[in-house]
mmCIF file with all atom_site columns, N, CA and C in Angstrom:
data_model
loop_
_atom_site.group_PDB
_atom_site.id
_atom_site.type_symbol
_atom_site.label_atom_id
_atom_site.label_alt_id
_atom_site.label_comp_id
_atom_site.label_asym_id
_atom_site.label_entity_id
_atom_site.label_seq_id
_atom_site.pdbx_PDB_ins_code
_atom_site.Cartn_x
_atom_site.Cartn_y
_atom_site.Cartn_z
_atom_site.occupancy
_atom_site.B_iso_or_equiv
_atom_site.pdbx_formal_charge
_atom_site.auth_seq_id
_atom_site.auth_comp_id
_atom_site.auth_asym_id
_atom_site.auth_atom_id
_atom_site.pdbx_PDB_model_num
ATOM 1   N N  . MET T 1 1  ? 91.481  62.984  96.315  1.00 65.00 ? 3  MET T N  1
ATOM 2   C CA . MET T 1 1  ? 90.974  64.176  96.851  1.00 65.00 ? 3  MET T CA 1
ATOM 3   C C  . MET T 1 1  ? 91.680  64.663  98.346  1.00 65.00 ? 3  MET T C  1
ATOM 4   N N  . LYS T 1 2  ? 91.693  63.481  99.176  1.00 69.00 ? 4  LYS T N  1
ATOM 5   C CA . LYS T 1 2  ? 92.090  63.699  100.521 1.00 69.00 ? 4  LYS T CA 1
ATOM 6   C C  . LYS T 1 2  ? 93.722  64.226  100.382 1.00 69.00 ? 4  LYS T C  1
ATOM 7   N N  . ASN T 1 3  ? 94.437  63.465  99.551  1.00 78.00 ? 5  ASN T N  1
ATOM 8   C CA . ASN T 1 3  ? 95.904  63.534  99.348  1.00 78.00 ? 5  ASN T CA 1
ATOM 9   C C  . ASN T 1 3  ? 96.050  64.943  98.869  1.00 78.00 ? 5  ASN T C  1
ATOM 10  N N  . THR T 1 4  ? 95.133  65.570  97.820  1.00 86.00 ? 6  THR T N  1
ATOM 11  C CA . THR T 1 4  ? 95.498  66.790  97.519  1.00 86.00 ? 6  THR T CA 1
ATOM 12  C C  . THR T 1 4  ? 95.204  67.787  98.424  1.00 86.00 ? 6  THR T C  1
ATOM 13  N N  . ILE T 1 5  ? 94.431  67.784  99.330  1.00 86.00 ? 7  ILE T N  1
ATOM 14  C CA . ILE T 1 5  ? 93.915  68.685  100.341 1.00 86.00 ? 7  ILE T CA 1
ATOM 15  C C  . ILE T 1 5  ? 95.152  68.726  101.390 1.00 86.00 ? 7  ILE T C  1
ATOM 16  N N  . LYS T 1 6  ? 95.657  67.536  101.626 1.00 85.00 ? 8  LYS T N  1
ATOM 17  C CA . LYS T 1 6  ? 96.756  67.447  102.635 1.00 85.00 ? 8  LYS T CA 1
ATOM 18  C C  . LYS T 1 6  ? 98.051  67.787  101.898 1.00 85.00 ? 8  LYS T C  1
ATOM 19  N N  . GLN T 1 7  ? 98.257  67.636  100.788 1.00 88.00 ? 9  GLN T N  1
ATOM 20  C CA . GLN T 1 7  ? 99.463  68.290  99.966  1.00 88.00 ? 9  GLN T CA 1
ATOM 21  C C  . GLN T 1 7  ? 99.250  69.834  100.039 1.00 88.00 ? 9  GLN T C  1
ATOM 22  N N  . TYR T 1 8  ? 98.070  70.304  99.755  1.00 85.00 ? 10 TYR T N  1
ATOM 23  C CA . TYR T 1 8  ? 97.987  71.829  99.519  1.00 85.00 ? 10 TYR T CA 1
ATOM 24  C C  . TYR T 1 8  ? 98.198  72.466  101.078 1.00 85.00 ? 10 TYR T C  1
ATOM 25  N N  . THR T 1 9  ? 97.790  71.840  101.952 1.00 85.00 ? 11 THR T N  1
ATOM 26  C CA . THR T 1 9  ? 97.942  72.438  103.385 1.00 85.00 ? 11 THR T CA 1
ATOM 27  C C  . THR T 1 9  ? 99.423  72.281  103.751 1.00 85.00 ? 11 THR T C  1
ATOM 28  N N  . SER T 1 10 ? 100.009 71.228  103.601 1.00 86.00 ? 12 SER T N  1
ATOM 29  C CA . SER T 1 10 ? 101.445 70.900  103.588 1.00 86.00 ? 12 SER T CA 1
ATOM 30  C C  . SER T 1 10 ? 102.296 72.133  102.965 1.00 86.00 ? 12 SER T C  1
ATOM 31  N N  . GLU T 1 11 ? 101.865 72.425  101.615 1.00 86.00 ? 13 GLU T N  1
ATOM 32  C CA . GLU T 1 11 ? 102.688 73.570  100.953 1.00 86.00 ? 13 GLU T CA 1
ATOM 33  C C  . GLU T 1 11 ? 102.342 74.921  101.473 1.00 86.00 ? 13 GLU T C  1
ATOM 34  N N  . LEU T 1 12 ? 101.064 74.997  101.989 1.00 81.00 ? 14 LEU T N  1
ATOM 35  C CA . LEU T 1 12 ? 100.758 76.259  102.633 1.00 81.00 ? 14 LEU T CA 1
ATOM 36  C C  . LEU T 1 12 ? 101.485 76.535  103.728 1.00 81.00 ? 14 LEU T C  1
ATOM 37  N N  . ARG T 1 13 ? 101.721 75.363  104.800 1.00 83.00 ? 15 ARG T N  1
ATOM 38  C CA . ARG T 1 13 ? 102.378 75.513  105.878 1.00 83.00 ? 15 ARG T CA 1
ATOM 39  C C  . ARG T 1 13 ? 103.846 75.967  105.546 1.00 83.00 ? 15 ARG T C  1
ATOM 40  N N  . GLU T 1 14 ? 104.389 75.276  104.567 1.00 84.00 ? 16 GLU T N  1
ATOM 41  C CA . GLU T 1 14 ? 105.620 75.652  104.246 1.00 84.00 ? 16 GLU T CA 1
ATOM 42  C C  . GLU T 1 14 ? 105.899 76.970  103.730 1.00 84.00 ? 16 GLU T C  1
ATOM 43  N N  . LEU T 1 15 ? 104.961 77.671  103.054 1.00 80.00 ? 17 LEU T N  1
ATOM 44  C CA . LEU T 1 15 ? 105.102 78.835  102.535 1.00 80.00 ? 17 LEU T CA 1
ATOM 45  C C  . LEU T 1 15 ? 104.941 80.002  103.566 1.00 80.00 ? 17 LEU T C  1
ATOM 46  N N  . LEU T 1 16 ? 104.046 79.598  104.721 1.00 79.00 ? 18 LEU T N  1
ATOM 47  C CA . LEU T 1 16 ? 103.794 80.526  105.725 1.00 79.00 ? 18 LEU T CA 1
ATOM 48  C C  . LEU T 1 16 ? 104.916 80.379  106.840 1.00 79.00 ? 18 LEU T C  1
ATOM 49  N N  . ALA T 1 17 ? 105.759 79.530  106.591 1.00 82.00 ? 19 ALA T N  1
ATOM 50  C CA . ALA T 1 17 ? 106.782 79.567  107.758 1.00 82.00 ? 19 ALA T CA 1
ATOM 51  C C  . ALA T 1 17 ? 107.654 80.940  107.862 1.00 82.00 ? 19 ALA T C  1
ATOM 52  N N  . GLY T 1 18 ? 108.131 81.286  109.149 1.00 81.00 ? 20 GLY T N  1
ATOM 53  C CA . GLY T 1 18 ? 108.891 82.254  109.049 1.00 81.00 ? 20 GLY T CA 1
ATOM 54  C C  . GLY T 1 18 ? 108.495 83.899  109.015 1.00 81.00 ? 20 GLY T C  1
ATOM 55  N N  . ASN T 1 19 ? 109.172 84.775  108.257 1.00 85.00 ? 21 ASN T N  1
ATOM 56  C CA . ASN T 1 19 ? 108.753 86.064  108.082 1.00 85.00 ? 21 ASN T CA 1
ATOM 57  C C  . ASN T 1 19 ? 107.581 86.258  107.382 1.00 85.00 ? 21 ASN T C  1
ATOM 58  N N  . VAL T 1 20 ? 107.277 85.458  106.460 1.00 84.00 ? 22 VAL T N  1
ATOM 59  C CA . VAL T 1 20 ? 106.199 85.471  105.294 1.00 84.00 ? 22 VAL T CA 1
ATOM 60  C C  . VAL T 1 20 ? 104.806 85.277  106.085 1.00 84.00 ? 22 VAL T C  1
ATOM 61  N N  . GLY T 1 21 ? 105.028 84.036  106.928 1.00 84.00 ? 23 GLY T N  1
ATOM 62  C CA . GLY T 1 21 ? 103.824 83.968  108.064 1.00 84.00 ? 23 GLY T CA 1
ATOM 63  C C  . GLY T 1 21 ? 103.369 85.095  108.789 1.00 84.00 ? 23 GLY T C  1
ATOM 64  N N  . ILE T 1 22 ? 104.442 85.641  109.527 1.00 86.00 ? 24 ILE T N  1
ATOM 65  C CA . ILE T 1 22 ? 104.409 86.765  110.313 1.00 86.00 ? 24 ILE T CA 1
ATOM 66  C C  . ILE T 1 22 ? 103.680 87.981  109.699 1.00 86.00 ? 24 ILE T C  1
ATOM 67  N N  . MET T 1 23 ? 104.128 88.223  108.333 1.00 88.00 ? 25 MET T N  1
ATOM 68  C CA . MET T 1 23 ? 103.773 89.246  107.508 1.00 88.00 ? 25 MET T CA 1
ATOM 69  C C  . MET T 1 23 ? 102.243 89.072  107.335 1.00 88.00 ? 25 MET T C  1
ATOM 70  N N  . ALA T 1 24 ? 101.864 87.919  106.977 1.00 87.00 ? 26 ALA T N  1
ATOM 71  C CA . ALA T 1 24 ? 100.623 87.672  106.441 1.00 87.00 ? 26 ALA T CA 1
ATOM 72  C C  . ALA T 1 24 ? 99.651  87.760  107.932 1.00 87.00 ? 26 ALA T C  1
ATOM 73  N N  . LEU T 1 25 ? 100.083 87.345  108.861 1.00 87.00 ? 27 LEU T N  1
ATOM 74  C CA . LEU T 1 25 ? 99.357  87.258  110.073 1.00 87.00 ? 27 LEU T CA 1
ATOM 75  C C  . LEU T 1 25 ? 99.064  89.064  110.518 1.00 87.00 ? 27 LEU T C  1
ATOM 76  N N  . SER T 1 26 ? 100.080 89.748  110.472 1.00 91.00 ? 28 SER T N  1
ATOM 77  C CA . SER T 1 26 ? 100.104 91.044  110.726 1.00 91.00 ? 28 SER T CA 1
ATOM 78  C C  . SER T 1 26 ? 99.056  91.880  109.782 1.00 91.00 ? 28 SER T C  1
ATOM 79  N N  . TRP T 1 27 ? 99.184  91.570  108.503 1.00 92.00 ? 29 TRP T N  1
ATOM 80  C CA . TRP T 1 27 ? 98.395  92.053  107.410 1.00 92.00 ? 29 TRP T CA 1
ATOM 81  C C  . TRP T 1 27 ? 96.901  91.757  107.718 1.00 92.00 ? 29 TRP T C  1
ATOM 82  N N  . PHE T 1 28 ? 96.388  90.480  108.147 1.00 92.00 ? 30 PHE T N  1
ATOM 83  C CA . PHE T 1 28 ? 95.138  90.182  108.659 1.00 92.00 ? 30 PHE T CA 1
ATOM 84  C C  . PHE T 1 28 ? 94.724  90.885  109.663 1.00 92.00 ? 30 PHE T C  1
ATOM 85  N N  . LEU T 1 29 ? 95.537  90.924  110.897 1.00 92.00 ? 31 LEU T N  1
ATOM 86  C CA . LEU T 1 29 ? 95.162  91.596  112.073 1.00 92.00 ? 31 LEU T CA 1
ATOM 87  C C  . LEU T 1 29 ? 95.037  93.249  111.677 1.00 92.00 ? 31 LEU T C  1
ATOM 88  N N  . PHE T 1 30 ? 95.761  93.771  110.882 1.00 92.00 ? 32 PHE T N  1
ATOM 89  C CA . PHE T 1 30 ? 95.651  95.217  110.456 1.00 92.00 ? 32 PHE T CA 1
ATOM 90  C C  . PHE T 1 30 ? 94.374  95.409  109.849 1.00 92.00 ? 32 PHE T C  1
ATOM 91  N N  . SER T 1 31 ? 94.089  94.515  108.728 1.00 91.00 ? 33 SER T N  1
ATOM 92  C CA . SER T 1 31 ? 92.873  94.665  108.061 1.00 91.00 ? 33 SER T CA 1
ATOM 93  C C  . SER T 1 31 ? 91.638  94.470  109.017 1.00 91.00 ? 33 SER T C  1
ATOM 94  N N  . LEU T 1 32 ? 91.722  93.655  110.032 1.00 91.00 ? 34 LEU T N  1
ATOM 95  C CA . LEU T 1 32 ? 90.737  93.500  110.897 1.00 91.00 ? 34 LEU T CA 1
ATOM 96  C C  . LEU T 1 32 ? 90.239  94.660  111.624 1.00 91.00 ? 34 LEU T C  1
ATOM 97  N N  . ALA T 1 33 ? 91.525  95.109  112.094 1.00 89.00 ? 35 ALA T N  1
ATOM 98  C CA . ALA T 1 33 ? 91.432  96.289  112.942 1.00 89.00 ? 35 ALA T CA 1
ATOM 99  C C  . ALA T 1 33 ? 90.734  97.688  112.097 1.00 89.00 ? 35 ALA T C  1
ATOM 100 N N  . SER T 1 34 ? 91.219  97.779  110.769 1.00 85.00 ? 36 SER T N  1
ATOM 101 C CA . SER T 1 34 ? 90.839  98.763  110.065 1.00 85.00 ? 36 SER T CA 1
ATOM 102 C C  . SER T 1 34 ? 89.248  98.628  109.821 1.00 85.00 ? 36 SER T C  1
ATOM 103 N N  . GLY T 1 35 ? 88.946  97.383  109.679 1.00 87.00 ? 37 GLY T N  1
ATOM 104 C CA . GLY T 1 35 ? 87.543  97.254  109.178 1.00 87.00 ? 37 GLY T CA 1
ATOM 105 C C  . GLY T 1 35 ? 86.608  97.602  110.511 1.00 87.00 ? 37 GLY T C  1
ATOM 106 N N  . LEU T 1 36 ? 87.085  97.338  111.677 1.00 89.00 ? 38 LEU T N  1
ATOM 107 C CA . LEU T 1 36 ? 86.374  97.778  112.824 1.00 89.00 ? 38 LEU T CA 1
ATOM 108 C C  . LEU T 1 36 ? 86.141  99.257  113.102 1.00 89.00 ? 38 LEU T C  1
ATOM 109 N N  . ILE T 1 37 ? 87.268  99.888  112.806 1.00 88.00 ? 39 ILE T N  1
ATOM 110 C CA . ILE T 1 37 ? 87.446  101.382 113.060 1.00 88.00 ? 39 ILE T CA 1
ATOM 111 C C  . ILE T 1 37 ? 86.483  102.257 111.918 1.00 88.00 ? 39 ILE T C  1
ATOM 112 N N  . SER T 1 38 ? 86.866  101.592 110.681 1.00 85.00 ? 40 SER T N  1
ATOM 113 C CA . SER T 1 38 ? 86.285  102.448 109.435 1.00 85.00 ? 40 SER T CA 1
ATOM 114 C C  . SER T 1 38 ? 84.805  102.887 109.556 1.00 85.00 ? 40 SER T C  1
ATOM 115 N N  . PRO T 1 39 ? 83.888  102.214 110.036 1.00 86.00 ? 41 PRO T N  1
ATOM 116 C CA . PRO T 1 39 ? 82.403  102.974 110.072 1.00 86.00 ? 41 PRO T CA 1
ATOM 117 C C  . PRO T 1 39 ? 82.197  104.116 111.074 1.00 86.00 ? 41 PRO T C  1
ATOM 118 N N  . PHE T 1 40 ? 83.178  104.032 112.228 1.00 92.00 ? 42 PHE T N  1
ATOM 119 C CA . PHE T 1 40 ? 83.058  105.309 112.878 1.00 92.00 ? 42 PHE T CA 1
ATOM 120 C C  . PHE T 1 40 ? 83.986  106.363 112.655 1.00 92.00 ? 42 PHE T C  1
ATOM 121 N N  . PHE T 1 41 ? 84.910  106.282 111.704 1.00 89.00 ? 43 PHE T N  1
ATOM 122 C CA . PHE T 1 41 ? 85.783  107.289 111.277 1.00 89.00 ? 43 PHE T CA 1
ATOM 123 C C  . PHE T 1 41 ? 85.189  108.598 111.141 1.00 89.00 ? 43 PHE T C  1
ATOM 124 N N  . ALA T 1 42 ? 84.191  108.559 110.124 1.00 91.00 ? 44 ALA T N  1
ATOM 125 C CA . ALA T 1 42 ? 83.585  109.797 109.700 1.00 91.00 ? 44 ALA T CA 1
ATOM 126 C C  . ALA T 1 42 ? 82.971  110.592 110.861 1.00 91.00 ? 44 ALA T C  1
ATOM 127 N N  . LYS T 1 43 ? 82.252  109.990 111.773 1.00 94.00 ? 45 LYS T N  1
ATOM 128 C CA . LYS T 1 43 ? 81.637  110.534 113.022 1.00 94.00 ? 45 LYS T CA 1
ATOM 129 C C  . LYS T 1 43 ? 82.640  111.082 113.736 1.00 94.00 ? 45 LYS T C  1
ATOM 130 N N  . TYR T 1 44 ? 83.841  110.442 114.115 1.00 94.00 ? 46 TYR T N  1
ATOM 131 C CA . TYR T 1 44 ? 84.637  110.915 114.842 1.00 94.00 ? 46 TYR T CA 1
ATOM 132 C C  . TYR T 1 44 ? 85.485  112.193 114.453 1.00 94.00 ? 46 TYR T C  1
ATOM 133 N N  . VAL T 1 45 ? 85.745  112.172 113.227 1.00 94.00 ? 47 VAL T N  1
ATOM 134 C CA . VAL T 1 45 ? 86.361  113.319 112.407 1.00 94.00 ? 47 VAL T CA 1
ATOM 135 C C  . VAL T 1 45 ? 85.566  114.483 112.427 1.00 94.00 ? 47 VAL T C  1
ATOM 136 N N  . LYS T 1 46 ? 84.179  114.211 112.273 1.00 95.00 ? 48 LYS T N  1
ATOM 137 C CA . LYS T 1 46 ? 83.096  115.250 112.115 1.00 95.00 ? 48 LYS T CA 1
ATOM 138 C C  . LYS T 1 46 ? 82.920  115.859 113.459 1.00 95.00 ? 48 LYS T C  1
ATOM 139 N N  . ASP T 1 47 ? 83.009  114.984 114.722 1.00 96.00 ? 49 ASP T N  1
ATOM 140 C CA . ASP T 1 47 ? 83.038  115.696 116.076 1.00 96.00 ? 49 ASP T CA 1
ATOM 141 C C  . ASP T 1 47 ? 84.254  116.343 116.384 1.00 96.00 ? 49 ASP T C  1
ATOM 142 N N  . LEU T 1 48 ? 85.270  116.103 115.764 1.00 96.00 ? 50 LEU T N  1
ATOM 143 C CA . LEU T 1 48 ? 86.614  116.976 115.951 1.00 96.00 ? 50 LEU T CA 1
ATOM 144 C C  . LEU T 1 48 ? 86.475  118.218 115.011 1.00 96.00 ? 50 LEU T C  1
ATOM 145 N N  . GLY T 1 49 ? 85.362  118.511 114.333 1.00 96.00 ? 51 GLY T N  1
ATOM 146 C CA . GLY T 1 49 ? 85.126  119.711 113.663 1.00 96.00 ? 51 GLY T CA 1
ATOM 147 C C  . GLY T 1 49 ? 85.557  119.665 112.228 1.00 96.00 ? 51 GLY T C  1
ATOM 148 N N  . ALA T 1 50 ? 85.728  118.574 111.514 1.00 95.00 ? 52 ALA T N  1
ATOM 149 C CA . ALA T 1 50 ? 85.875  118.565 110.131 1.00 95.00 ? 52 ALA T CA 1
ATOM 150 C C  . ALA T 1 50 ? 84.598  118.577 109.304 1.00 95.00 ? 52 ALA T C  1
ATOM 151 N N  . SER T 1 51 ? 85.040  119.367 108.181 1.00 95.00 ? 53 SER T N  1
ATOM 152 C CA . SER T 1 51 ? 83.752  119.491 107.263 1.00 95.00 ? 53 SER T CA 1
ATOM 153 C C  . SER T 1 51 ? 83.578  118.055 106.541 1.00 95.00 ? 53 SER T C  1
ATOM 154 N N  . ASP T 1 52 ? 82.290  118.104 105.780 1.00 93.00 ? 54 ASP T N  1
ATOM 155 C CA . ASP T 1 52 ? 82.230  116.841 104.839 1.00 93.00 ? 54 ASP T CA 1
ATOM 156 C C  . ASP T 1 52 ? 83.191  116.613 103.639 1.00 93.00 ? 54 ASP T C  1
ATOM 157 N N  . MET T 1 53 ? 83.786  117.895 103.100 1.00 94.00 ? 55 MET T N  1
ATOM 158 C CA . MET T 1 53 ? 84.615  117.953 102.329 1.00 94.00 ? 55 MET T CA 1
ATOM 159 C C  . MET T 1 53 ? 86.122  117.469 102.784 1.00 94.00 ? 55 MET T C  1
ATOM 160 N N  . ASP T 1 54 ? 86.280  117.811 103.888 1.00 94.00 ? 56 ASP T N  1
ATOM 161 C CA . ASP T 1 54 ? 87.373  117.244 104.914 1.00 94.00 ? 56 ASP T CA 1
ATOM 162 C C  . ASP T 1 54 ? 87.492  115.840 104.939 1.00 94.00 ? 56 ASP T C  1
ATOM 163 N N  . ILE T 1 55 ? 86.485  115.227 105.251 1.00 92.00 ? 57 ILE T N  1
ATOM 164 C CA . ILE T 1 55 ? 86.263  113.720 105.481 1.00 92.00 ? 57 ILE T CA 1
ATOM 165 C C  . ILE T 1 55 ? 86.307  113.112 104.202 1.00 92.00 ? 57 ILE T C  1
ATOM 166 N N  . ALA T 1 56 ? 85.808  113.542 103.003 1.00 92.00 ? 58 ALA T N  1
ATOM 167 C CA . ALA T 1 56 ? 86.024  112.965 101.741 1.00 92.00 ? 58 ALA T CA 1
ATOM 168 C C  . ALA T 1 56 ? 87.581  113.021 101.229 1.00 92.00 ? 58 ALA T C  1
ATOM 169 N N  . TYR T 1 57 ? 88.377  114.222 101.434 1.00 93.00 ? 59 TYR T N  1
ATOM 170 C CA . TYR T 1 57 ? 89.553  114.025 101.237 1.00 93.00 ? 59 TYR T CA 1
ATOM 171 C C  . TYR T 1 57 ? 90.404  113.126 101.864 1.00 93.00 ? 59 TYR T C  1
ATOM 172 N N  . MET T 1 58 ? 90.063  112.966 103.308 1.00 89.00 ? 60 MET T N  1
ATOM 173 C CA . MET T 1 58 ? 90.868  111.935 104.079 1.00 89.00 ? 60 MET T CA 1
ATOM 174 C C  . MET T 1 58 ? 90.390  110.428 103.639 1.00 89.00 ? 60 MET T C  1
ATOM 175 N N  . ARG T 1 59 ? 89.210  110.244 103.087 1.00 87.00 ? 61 ARG T N  1
ATOM 176 C CA . ARG T 1 59 ? 88.671  109.008 102.859 1.00 87.00 ? 61 ARG T CA 1
ATOM 177 C C  . ARG T 1 59 ? 89.389  108.628 101.488 1.00 87.00 ? 61 ARG T C  1
ATOM 178 N N  . SER T 1 60 ? 89.696  109.603 100.661 1.00 90.00 ? 62 SER T N  1
ATOM 179 C CA . SER T 1 60 ? 90.404  109.216 99.252  1.00 90.00 ? 62 SER T CA 1
ATOM 180 C C  . SER T 1 60 ? 91.673  108.977 99.352  1.00 90.00 ? 62 SER T C  1
ATOM 181 N N  . ILE T 1 61 ? 92.264  109.700 100.421 1.00 88.00 ? 63 ILE T N  1
ATOM 182 C CA . ILE T 1 61 ? 93.745  109.473 100.519 1.00 88.00 ? 63 ILE T CA 1
ATOM 183 C C  . ILE T 1 61 ? 94.032  108.148 101.077 1.00 88.00 ? 63 ILE T C  1
ATOM 184 N N  . GLY T 1 62 ? 93.200  107.616 102.080 1.00 71.00 ? 64 GLY T N  1
ATOM 185 C CA . GLY T 1 62 ? 93.437  106.336 102.566 1.00 71.00 ? 64 GLY T CA 1
ATOM 186 C C  . GLY T 1 62 ? 93.485  106.414 103.848 1.00 71.00 ? 64 GLY T C  1
#
């Protein structure tokens, strides 16, 4: 069991070396930031003067 975990972490380190690791880290940080902003986005856009339908369009686009 211990060797399996050790082997798995070794393979994971090897996979995440270089550009792939940087891409995975940046994806994680972007997702974290997006998750923090998302709950307040509708109120912010509403305060800027957008209608409920405008907010729905923006949410559906991404």
